[in-house]
Coordinates of C-alpha atoms and ligand atoms in Angstrom, one line a residue:
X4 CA 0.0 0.0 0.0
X5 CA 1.0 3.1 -0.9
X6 CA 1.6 6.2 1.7
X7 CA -1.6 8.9 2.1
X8 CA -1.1 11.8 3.9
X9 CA -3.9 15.1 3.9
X10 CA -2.4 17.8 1.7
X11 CA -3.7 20.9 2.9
X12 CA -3.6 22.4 -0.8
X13 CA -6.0 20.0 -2.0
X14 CA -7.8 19.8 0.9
X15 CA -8.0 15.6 1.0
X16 CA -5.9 12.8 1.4
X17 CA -3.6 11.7 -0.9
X18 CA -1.4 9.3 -2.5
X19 CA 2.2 10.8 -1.8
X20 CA 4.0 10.4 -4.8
X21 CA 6.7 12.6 -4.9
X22 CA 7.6 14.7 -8.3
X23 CA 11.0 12.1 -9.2
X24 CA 10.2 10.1 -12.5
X25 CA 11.5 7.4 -10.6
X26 CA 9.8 7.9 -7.7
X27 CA 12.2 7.8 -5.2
X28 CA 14.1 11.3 -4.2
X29 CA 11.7 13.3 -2.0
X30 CA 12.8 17.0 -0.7
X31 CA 11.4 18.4 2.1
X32 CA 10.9 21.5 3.9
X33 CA 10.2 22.3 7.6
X34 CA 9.9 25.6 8.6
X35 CA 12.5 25.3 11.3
X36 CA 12.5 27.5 14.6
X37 CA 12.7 31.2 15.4
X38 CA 15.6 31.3 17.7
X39 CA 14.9 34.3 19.8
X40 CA 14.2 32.1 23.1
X41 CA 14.6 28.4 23.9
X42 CA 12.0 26.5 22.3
X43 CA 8.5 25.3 24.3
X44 CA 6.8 21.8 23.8
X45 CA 4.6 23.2 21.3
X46 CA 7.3 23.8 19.0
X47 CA 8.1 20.3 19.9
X48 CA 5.5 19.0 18.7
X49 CA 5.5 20.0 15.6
X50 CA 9.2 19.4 14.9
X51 CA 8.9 15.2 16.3
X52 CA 5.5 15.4 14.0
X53 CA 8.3 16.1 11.1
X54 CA 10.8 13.9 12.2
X55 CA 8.0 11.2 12.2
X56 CA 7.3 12.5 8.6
X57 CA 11.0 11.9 7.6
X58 CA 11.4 8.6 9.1
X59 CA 8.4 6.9 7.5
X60 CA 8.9 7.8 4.1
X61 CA 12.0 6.4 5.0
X62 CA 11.2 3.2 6.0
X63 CA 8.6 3.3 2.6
X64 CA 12.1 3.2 0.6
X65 CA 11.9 7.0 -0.2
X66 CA 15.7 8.8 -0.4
X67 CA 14.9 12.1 1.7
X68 CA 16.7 15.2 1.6
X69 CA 15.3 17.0 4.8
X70 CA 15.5 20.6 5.1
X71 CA 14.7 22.7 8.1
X72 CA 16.2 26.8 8.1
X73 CA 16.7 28.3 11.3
X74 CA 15.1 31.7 11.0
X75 CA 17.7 34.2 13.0
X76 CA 16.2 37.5 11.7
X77 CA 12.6 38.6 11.9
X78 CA 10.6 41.0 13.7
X79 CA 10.9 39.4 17.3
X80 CA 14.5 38.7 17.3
X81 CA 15.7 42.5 16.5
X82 CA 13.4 43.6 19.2
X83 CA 14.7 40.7 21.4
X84 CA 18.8 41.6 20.9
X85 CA 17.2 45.6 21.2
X86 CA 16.8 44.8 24.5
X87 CA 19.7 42.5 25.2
X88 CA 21.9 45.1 24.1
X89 CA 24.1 42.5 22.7
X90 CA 24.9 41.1 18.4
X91 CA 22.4 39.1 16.3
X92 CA 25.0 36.2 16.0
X93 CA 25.5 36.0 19.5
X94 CA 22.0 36.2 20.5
X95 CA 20.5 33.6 17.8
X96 CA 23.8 31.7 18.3
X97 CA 22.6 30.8 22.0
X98 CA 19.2 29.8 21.3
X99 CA 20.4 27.9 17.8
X100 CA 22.9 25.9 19.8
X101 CA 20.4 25.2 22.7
X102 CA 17.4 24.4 19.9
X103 CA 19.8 21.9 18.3
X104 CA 20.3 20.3 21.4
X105 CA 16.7 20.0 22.3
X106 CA 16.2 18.1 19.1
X107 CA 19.1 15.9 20.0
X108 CA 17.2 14.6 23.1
X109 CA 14.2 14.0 21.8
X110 CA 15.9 11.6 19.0
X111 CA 14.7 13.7 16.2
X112 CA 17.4 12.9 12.7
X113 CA 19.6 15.7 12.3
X114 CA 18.1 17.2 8.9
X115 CA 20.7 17.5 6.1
X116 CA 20.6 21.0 5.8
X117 CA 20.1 23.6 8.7
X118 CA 20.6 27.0 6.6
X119 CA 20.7 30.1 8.7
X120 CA 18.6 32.7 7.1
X121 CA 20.8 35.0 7.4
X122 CA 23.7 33.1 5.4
X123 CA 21.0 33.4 2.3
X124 CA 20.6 37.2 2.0
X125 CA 22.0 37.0 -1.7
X126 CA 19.6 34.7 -2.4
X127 CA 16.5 36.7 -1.0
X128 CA 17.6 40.2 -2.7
X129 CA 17.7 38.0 -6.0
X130 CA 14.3 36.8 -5.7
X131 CA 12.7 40.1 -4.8
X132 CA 14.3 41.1 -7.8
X133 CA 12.9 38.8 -9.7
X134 CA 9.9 39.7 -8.8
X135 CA 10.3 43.0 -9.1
X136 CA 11.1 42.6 -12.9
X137 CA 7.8 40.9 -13.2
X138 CA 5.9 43.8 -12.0
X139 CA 4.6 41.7 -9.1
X140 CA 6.6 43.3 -6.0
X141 CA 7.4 47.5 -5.8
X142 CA 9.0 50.1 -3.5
X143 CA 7.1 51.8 -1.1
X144 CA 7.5 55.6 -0.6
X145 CA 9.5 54.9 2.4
X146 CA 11.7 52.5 0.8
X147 CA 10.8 48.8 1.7
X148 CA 9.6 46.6 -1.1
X149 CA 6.5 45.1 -0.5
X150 CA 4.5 42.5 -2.9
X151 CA 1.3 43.3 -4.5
X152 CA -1.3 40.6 -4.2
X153 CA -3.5 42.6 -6.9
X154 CA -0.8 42.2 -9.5
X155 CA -0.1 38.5 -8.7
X156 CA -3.5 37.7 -9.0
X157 CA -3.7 39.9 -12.1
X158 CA -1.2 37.3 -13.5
X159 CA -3.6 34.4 -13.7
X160 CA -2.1 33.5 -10.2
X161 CA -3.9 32.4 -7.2
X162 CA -3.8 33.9 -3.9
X163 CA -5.2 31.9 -0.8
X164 CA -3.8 28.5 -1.8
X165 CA -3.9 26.8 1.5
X166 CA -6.6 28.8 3.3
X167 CA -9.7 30.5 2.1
X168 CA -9.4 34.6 1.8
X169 CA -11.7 37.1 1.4
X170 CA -11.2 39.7 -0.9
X171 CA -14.0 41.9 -0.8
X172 CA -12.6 44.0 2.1
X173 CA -8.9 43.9 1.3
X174 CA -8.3 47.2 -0.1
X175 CA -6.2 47.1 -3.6
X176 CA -2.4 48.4 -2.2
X177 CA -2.9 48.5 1.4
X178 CA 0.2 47.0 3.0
X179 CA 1.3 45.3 6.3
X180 CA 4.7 45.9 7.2
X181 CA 4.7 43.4 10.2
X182 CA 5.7 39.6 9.7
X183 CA 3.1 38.4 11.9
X184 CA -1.4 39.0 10.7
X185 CA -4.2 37.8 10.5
X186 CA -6.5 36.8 7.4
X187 CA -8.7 39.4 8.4
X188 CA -6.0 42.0 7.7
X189 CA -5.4 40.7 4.2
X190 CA -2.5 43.0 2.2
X191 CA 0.5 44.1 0.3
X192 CA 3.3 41.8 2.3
X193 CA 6.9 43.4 2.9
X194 CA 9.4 41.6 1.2
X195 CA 12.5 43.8 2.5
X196 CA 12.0 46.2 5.2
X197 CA 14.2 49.7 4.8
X198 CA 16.7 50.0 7.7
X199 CA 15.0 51.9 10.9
X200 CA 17.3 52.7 13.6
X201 CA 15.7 50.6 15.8
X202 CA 17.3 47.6 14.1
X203 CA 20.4 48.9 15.0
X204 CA 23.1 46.5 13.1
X205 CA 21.2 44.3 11.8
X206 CA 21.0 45.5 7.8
X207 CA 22.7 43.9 5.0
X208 CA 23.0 46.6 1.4
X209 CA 20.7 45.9 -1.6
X210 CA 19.8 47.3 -4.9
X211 CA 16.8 48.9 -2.7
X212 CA 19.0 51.1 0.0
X213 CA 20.0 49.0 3.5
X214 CA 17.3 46.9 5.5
X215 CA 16.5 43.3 6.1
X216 CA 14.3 40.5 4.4
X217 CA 10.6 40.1 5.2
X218 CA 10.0 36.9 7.3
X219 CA 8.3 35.2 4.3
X220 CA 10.9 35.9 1.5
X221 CA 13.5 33.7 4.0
X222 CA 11.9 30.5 3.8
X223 CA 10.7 30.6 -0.3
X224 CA 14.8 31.6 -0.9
X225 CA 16.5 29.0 1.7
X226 CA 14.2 26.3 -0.3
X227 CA 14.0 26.9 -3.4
X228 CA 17.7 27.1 -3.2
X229 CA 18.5 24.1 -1.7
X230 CA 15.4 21.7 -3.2
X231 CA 15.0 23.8 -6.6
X232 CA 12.0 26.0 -7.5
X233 CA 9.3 22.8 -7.6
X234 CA 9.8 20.3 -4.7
X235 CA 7.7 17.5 -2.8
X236 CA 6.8 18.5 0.8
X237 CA 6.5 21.4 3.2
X238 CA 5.9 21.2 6.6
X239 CA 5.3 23.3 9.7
X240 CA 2.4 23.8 12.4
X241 CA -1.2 24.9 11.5
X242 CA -0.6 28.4 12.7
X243 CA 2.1 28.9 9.6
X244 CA -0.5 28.3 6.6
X245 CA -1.4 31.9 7.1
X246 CA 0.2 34.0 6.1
X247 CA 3.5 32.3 6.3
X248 CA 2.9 29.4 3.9
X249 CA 0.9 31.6 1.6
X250 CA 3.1 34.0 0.7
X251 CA 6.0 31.7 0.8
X252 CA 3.7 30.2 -2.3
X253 CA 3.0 33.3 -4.0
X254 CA 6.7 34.9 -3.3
X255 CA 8.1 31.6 -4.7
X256 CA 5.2 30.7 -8.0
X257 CA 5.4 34.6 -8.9
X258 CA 9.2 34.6 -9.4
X259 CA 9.7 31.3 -10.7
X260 CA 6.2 30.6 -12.5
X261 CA 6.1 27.0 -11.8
X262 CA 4.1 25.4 -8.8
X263 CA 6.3 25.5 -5.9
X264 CA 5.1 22.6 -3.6
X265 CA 3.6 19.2 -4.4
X266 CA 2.1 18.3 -0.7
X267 CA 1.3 20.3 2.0
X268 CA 1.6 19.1 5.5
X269 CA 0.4 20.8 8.6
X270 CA 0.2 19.6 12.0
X271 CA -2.6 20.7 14.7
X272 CA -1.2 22.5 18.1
X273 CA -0.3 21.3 21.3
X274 CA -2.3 22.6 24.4
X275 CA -0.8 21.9 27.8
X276 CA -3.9 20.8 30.3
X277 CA -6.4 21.7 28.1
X278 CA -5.0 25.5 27.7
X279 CA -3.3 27.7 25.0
X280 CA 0.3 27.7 26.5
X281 CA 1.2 31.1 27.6
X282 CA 3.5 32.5 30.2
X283 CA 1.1 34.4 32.2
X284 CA -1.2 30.9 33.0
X285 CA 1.9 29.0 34.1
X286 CA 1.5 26.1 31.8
X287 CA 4.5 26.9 29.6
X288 CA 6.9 24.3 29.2
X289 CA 10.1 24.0 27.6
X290 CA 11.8 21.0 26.9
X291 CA 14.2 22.2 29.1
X292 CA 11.6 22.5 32.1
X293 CA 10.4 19.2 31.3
X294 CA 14.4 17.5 31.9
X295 CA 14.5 19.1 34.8
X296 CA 11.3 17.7 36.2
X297 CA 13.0 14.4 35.6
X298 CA 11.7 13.1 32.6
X299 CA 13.2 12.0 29.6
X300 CA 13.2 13.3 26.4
X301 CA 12.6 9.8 25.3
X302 CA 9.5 9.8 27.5
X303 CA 8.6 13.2 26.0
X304 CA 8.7 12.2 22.3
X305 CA 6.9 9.0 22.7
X306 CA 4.4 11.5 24.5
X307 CA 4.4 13.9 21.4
X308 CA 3.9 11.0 19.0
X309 CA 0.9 9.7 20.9
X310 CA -1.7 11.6 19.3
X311 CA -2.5 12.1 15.5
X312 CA -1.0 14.9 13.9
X313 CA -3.9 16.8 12.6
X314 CA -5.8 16.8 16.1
X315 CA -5.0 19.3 18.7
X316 CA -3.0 17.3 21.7
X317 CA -3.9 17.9 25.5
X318 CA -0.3 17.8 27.0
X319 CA -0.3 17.0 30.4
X320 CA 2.5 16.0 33.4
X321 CA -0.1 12.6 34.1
X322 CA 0.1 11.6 30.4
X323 CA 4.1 12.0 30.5
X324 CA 4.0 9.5 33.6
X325 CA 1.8 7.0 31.6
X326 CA 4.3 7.5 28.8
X327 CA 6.7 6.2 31.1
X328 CA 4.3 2.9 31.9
X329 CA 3.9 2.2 28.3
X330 CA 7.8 2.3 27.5
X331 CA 8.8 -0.2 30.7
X332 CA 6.3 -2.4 28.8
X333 CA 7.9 -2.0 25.4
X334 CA 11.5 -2.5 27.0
X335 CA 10.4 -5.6 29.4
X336 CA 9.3 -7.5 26.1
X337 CA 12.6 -6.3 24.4
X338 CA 14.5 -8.0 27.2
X339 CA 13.2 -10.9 27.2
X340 CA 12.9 -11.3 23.9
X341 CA 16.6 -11.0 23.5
X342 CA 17.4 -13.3 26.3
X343 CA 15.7 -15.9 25.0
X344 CA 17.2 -14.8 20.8
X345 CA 20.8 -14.7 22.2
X346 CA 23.4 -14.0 19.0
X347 CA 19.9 -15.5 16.5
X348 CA 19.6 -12.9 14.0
X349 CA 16.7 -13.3 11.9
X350 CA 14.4 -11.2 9.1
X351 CA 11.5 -9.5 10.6
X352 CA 8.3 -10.6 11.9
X353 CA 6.1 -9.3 8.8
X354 CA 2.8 -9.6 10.3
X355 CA 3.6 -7.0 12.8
X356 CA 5.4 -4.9 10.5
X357 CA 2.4 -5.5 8.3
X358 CA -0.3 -3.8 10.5
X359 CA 2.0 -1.3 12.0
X360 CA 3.1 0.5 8.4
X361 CA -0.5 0.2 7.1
X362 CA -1.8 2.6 9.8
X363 CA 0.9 5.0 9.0
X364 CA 0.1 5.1 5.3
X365 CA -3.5 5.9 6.0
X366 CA -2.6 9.3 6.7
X367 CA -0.3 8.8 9.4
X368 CA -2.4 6.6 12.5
X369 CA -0.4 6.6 14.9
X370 CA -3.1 5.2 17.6
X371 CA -3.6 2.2 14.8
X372 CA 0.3 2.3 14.7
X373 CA 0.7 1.8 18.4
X374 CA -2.4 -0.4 18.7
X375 CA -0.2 -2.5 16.6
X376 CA 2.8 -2.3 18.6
X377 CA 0.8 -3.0 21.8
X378 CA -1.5 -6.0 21.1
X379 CA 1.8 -7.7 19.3
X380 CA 4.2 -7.1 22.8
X381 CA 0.9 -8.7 24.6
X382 CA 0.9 -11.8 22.2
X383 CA 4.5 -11.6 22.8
X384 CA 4.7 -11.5 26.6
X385 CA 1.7 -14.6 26.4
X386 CA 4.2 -16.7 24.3
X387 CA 7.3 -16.3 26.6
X388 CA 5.2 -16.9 29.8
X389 CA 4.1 -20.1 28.0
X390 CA 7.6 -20.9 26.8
X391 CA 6.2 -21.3 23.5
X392 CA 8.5 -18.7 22.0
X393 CA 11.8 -20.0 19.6
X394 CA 14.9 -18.1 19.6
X395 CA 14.3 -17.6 15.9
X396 CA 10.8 -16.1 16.8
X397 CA 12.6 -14.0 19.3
X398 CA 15.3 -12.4 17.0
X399 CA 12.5 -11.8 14.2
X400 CA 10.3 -9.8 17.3
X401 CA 13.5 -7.8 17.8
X402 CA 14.2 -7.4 13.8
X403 CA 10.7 -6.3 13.6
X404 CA 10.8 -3.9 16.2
X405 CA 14.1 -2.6 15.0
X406 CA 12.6 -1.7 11.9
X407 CA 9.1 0.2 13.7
X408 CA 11.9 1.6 16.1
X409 CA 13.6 3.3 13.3
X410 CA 10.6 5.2 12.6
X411 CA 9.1 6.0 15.8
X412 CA 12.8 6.5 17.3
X413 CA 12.1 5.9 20.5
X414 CA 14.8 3.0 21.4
X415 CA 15.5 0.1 22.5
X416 CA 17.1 -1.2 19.6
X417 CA 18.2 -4.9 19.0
X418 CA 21.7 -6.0 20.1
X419 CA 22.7 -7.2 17.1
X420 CA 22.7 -3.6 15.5
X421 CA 22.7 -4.4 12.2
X422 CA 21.8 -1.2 10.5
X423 CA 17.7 -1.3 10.1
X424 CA 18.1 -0.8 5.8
X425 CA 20.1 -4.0 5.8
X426 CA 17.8 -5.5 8.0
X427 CA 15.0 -4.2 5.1
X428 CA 17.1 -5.8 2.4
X429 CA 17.4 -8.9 4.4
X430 CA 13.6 -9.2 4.7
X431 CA 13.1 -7.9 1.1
X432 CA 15.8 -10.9 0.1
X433 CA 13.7 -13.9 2.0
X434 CA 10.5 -12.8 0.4
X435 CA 12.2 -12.7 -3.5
X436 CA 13.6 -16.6 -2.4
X437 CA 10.1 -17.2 -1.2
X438 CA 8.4 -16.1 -4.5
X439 CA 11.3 -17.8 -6.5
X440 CA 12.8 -15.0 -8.0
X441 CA 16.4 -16.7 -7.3
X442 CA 17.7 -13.5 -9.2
X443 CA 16.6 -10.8 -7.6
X444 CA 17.8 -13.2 -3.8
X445 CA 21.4 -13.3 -5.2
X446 CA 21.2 -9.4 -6.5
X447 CA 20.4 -8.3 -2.5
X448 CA 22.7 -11.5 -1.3
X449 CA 25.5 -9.2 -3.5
X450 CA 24.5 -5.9 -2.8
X451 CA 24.6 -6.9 1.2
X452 CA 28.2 -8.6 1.0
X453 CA 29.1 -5.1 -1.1
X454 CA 27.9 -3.4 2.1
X455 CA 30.5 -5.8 4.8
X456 CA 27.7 -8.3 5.4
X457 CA 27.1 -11.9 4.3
X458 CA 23.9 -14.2 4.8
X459 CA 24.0 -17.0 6.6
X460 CA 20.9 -19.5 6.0
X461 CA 20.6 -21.2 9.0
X462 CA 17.7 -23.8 10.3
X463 CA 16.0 -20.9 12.4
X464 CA 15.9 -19.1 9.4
X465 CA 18.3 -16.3 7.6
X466 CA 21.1 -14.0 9.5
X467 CA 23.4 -11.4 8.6
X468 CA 26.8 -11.9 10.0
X469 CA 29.5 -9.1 9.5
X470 CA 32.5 -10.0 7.1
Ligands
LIG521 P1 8.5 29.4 15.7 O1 9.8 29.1 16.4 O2 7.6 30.3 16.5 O3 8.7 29.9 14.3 O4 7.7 28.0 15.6 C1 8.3 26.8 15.2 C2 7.3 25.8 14.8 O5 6.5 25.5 16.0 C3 6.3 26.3 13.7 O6 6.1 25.2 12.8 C4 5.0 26.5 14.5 O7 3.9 26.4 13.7 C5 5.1 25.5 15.6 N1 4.3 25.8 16.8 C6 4.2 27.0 17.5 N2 3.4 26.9 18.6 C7 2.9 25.6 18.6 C8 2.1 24.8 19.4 N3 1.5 25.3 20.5 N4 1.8 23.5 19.1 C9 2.4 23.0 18.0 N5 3.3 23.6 17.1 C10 3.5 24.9 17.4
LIG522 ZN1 9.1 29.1 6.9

């Protein structure tokens, strides 16, 4: 079965078939963090939702090139460093580092690209040309350059992709100069902002006079320059379709006329005990609050990655507690299952494997997804009370939960460590000699001993042993 995720720009579930002929390189965007503090939960949540994103398609064979910018200019941080009297770099430097740690605990794979915005001015001054040329963006008396929805939309482009908009109020050249509005205040969007002294040092030149990029602009430049102007998937948290993701679509299809995204992925907020977080109520959490507390950020990802990405989640301290329960279940089985496997390697229990990747390609289930993972470490747990377990039935539990581990990332691995693709190839190699395509067996039999590992056949059934 093929992978279906809801793209919000067709407003369904789809088939994710990314734009490669052959159907096999995906790139993909995640709008990455504003450093201008250390990140909350929220944020969290929407970053482990991505990760989640990476890993399956992953696991479904896909080759992804994961992107996520760090945005260290905007609005909030030059009034953050305005009042920390200190430099941009060493202000977004503190919360990049500490954000990049964060990540790190929670297991999340280190994207291959983490561009800094501000490393891509060139980039953004060339596109606001561009745009410029094309009569869609123009300077404003008092120097910015903004972007004119009415002449975009004159072009036979649309505005209000990923949201519905109402037009009837917006009146034709208005602007908003701030990087943050609502749909209600519908306008002309800035695309550089002319140097104001309150910005202090942070202004780069350009053709326009000194200033600084819009908020937008960063994120269509950082990806269309790294993933080219048309690429698979774009991710962030439901509060980014407006106006963020919108006029990173029109900044992007009005320079380059081609569409700029394929799929659209947004996932729902987080609420902490049933509240919007917020300083003032108490209920704001960073991850860092959460360590100190005591729990793990192992705990706190398997938390995050209880709920279905396109429902709001209620986090609360009781539910990171039963987070704990449910792990000491998982890693009870796990023992046990590799006491009784000892060194038996094996290919993967597909039934399990089965169920659990099926819920994830229908739109990404993760209660179906756990369900799976539950009722199979009850069956399990039944069997080895009953010493009616094999050693070969152990080692496939553990190759099968190696493989669901990889994309839930929560640990506990196998002892064997034999890296999970191989242990994919493996499994891929015992279903081709089950089918009788000998050829196909002895291409993965060579492509495995290419890789440093050679198949032994054994009576408890196949094993990779390092050469
Ligand atoms: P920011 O650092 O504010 O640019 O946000 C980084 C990411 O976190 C964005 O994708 C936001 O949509 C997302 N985000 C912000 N608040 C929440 C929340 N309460 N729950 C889930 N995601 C959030
Ligand atoms: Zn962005």
């Amino acid at each position: 079965m093929a992978a279906r995720f809801f793209n919000t720009l067709s407003r369904s579930v789809q088939e994710f078939a990314p734009l490669d002929p052959a159907g096999k390189s995906v790139g993909m965007y995640c709008c990455g963090p504003t450093v201008h503090d250390f990140a909350h939960i929220g944020n969290f949540r929407t970053f482990v939702f991505a990760d989640l994103v990476r890993r399956f398609l992953e696991f479904r064979g896909f080759a992804v090139t994961h992107v996520m910018n760090i945005t260290d200019v905007e609005d909030k941080i030059i009034r953050r460093v305005r009042e920390a009297g200190t430099t941009l770099r060493e202000f977004t430097g503190k919360y990049e580092a500490a954000f990049l740690d964060d990540v790190r605990a929670l297991n999340c794979l280190p994207p291959h690209q983490t561009p800094r915005a501000t490393e891509y001015i060139a980039e953004m001054v060339d596109l606001i040309g561009q745009l410029i040329e094309r009569g869609i963006a123009y300077r404003a008396p008092e120097g910015s350059v903004y972007f004119s929805i009415e002449k975009y939309r004159g072009c036979g482009c649309k505005y209000g992709q990923l949201v519905k908009l109402n037009f009837d109020e917006m009146r034709v050249g208005e602007r908003v100069a701030s990087d943050e509005y609502e749909k209600e205040s519908l306008a002309d969007f800035a695309l550089w902002k002319a140097r104001v002294p309150d910005d202090g040092d942070v202004f780069w030149p350009s053709p326009w006079g000194e200033g600084r990029p819009g908020w937008h602009i960063e994120c269509s430049a950082m990806s269309m320059k790294l993933l080219g102007p048309s690429f698979d998937l774009h991710l962030g948290g439901e509060d980014l379709a407006f106006p963020h993701h919108e006029d990173e679509i029109a900044q992007s299809e009005g320079a380059t006329g081609q569409p700029f995204v394929k799929h659209w992925m947004h996932g729902a907020h987080l609420l902490v005990e049933g509240k919007k977080m917020s300083k003032s109520l108490g209920n704001f959490f960073t991850l860092r609050d959460l360590l100190a507390k005591g729990f793990t950020g192992r705990e706190i990802r398997y938390l995050l990655l209880t709920a279905h990405y396109r429902d709001s989640f209620n986090f609360t301290i009781d539910g990171l507690t039963g987070a704990r329960t449910a792990l000491a279940r998982i890693d009870e089985c796990l023992a046990k299952l590799r006491e009784l496997a000892g060194a038996t390697v094996a290919g993967s229990d597909a039934a399990v494997l089965h169920k659990f990747a099926g819920a994830l390609d229908d739109d990404l289930n993760i209660s179906a997804a756990w369900a799976a993972v539950f009722d199979w470490v009850r069956d399990l747990n039944r069997a080895l009370a009953a010493n009616e377990l094999q050693p070969a039935a152990a080692a496939a539990a553990l190759g099968a939960w190696q493989r669901m581990d990889a994309v839930v990332g929560i640990g506990g691995k196998s002892e064997a460590e034999v890296p999970v693709e191989l242990l994919a190839l493996l499994d891929e190699r015992n279903a081709a000699r089950k089918a009788k395509d000998f050829k196909r067996g002895d291409t993965i039999r060579d492509e495995l001993k290419s890789k440093g590992w050679a198949i032994e056949d054994t009576a408890k059934g196949a094993k990779l042993k390092k050469l």
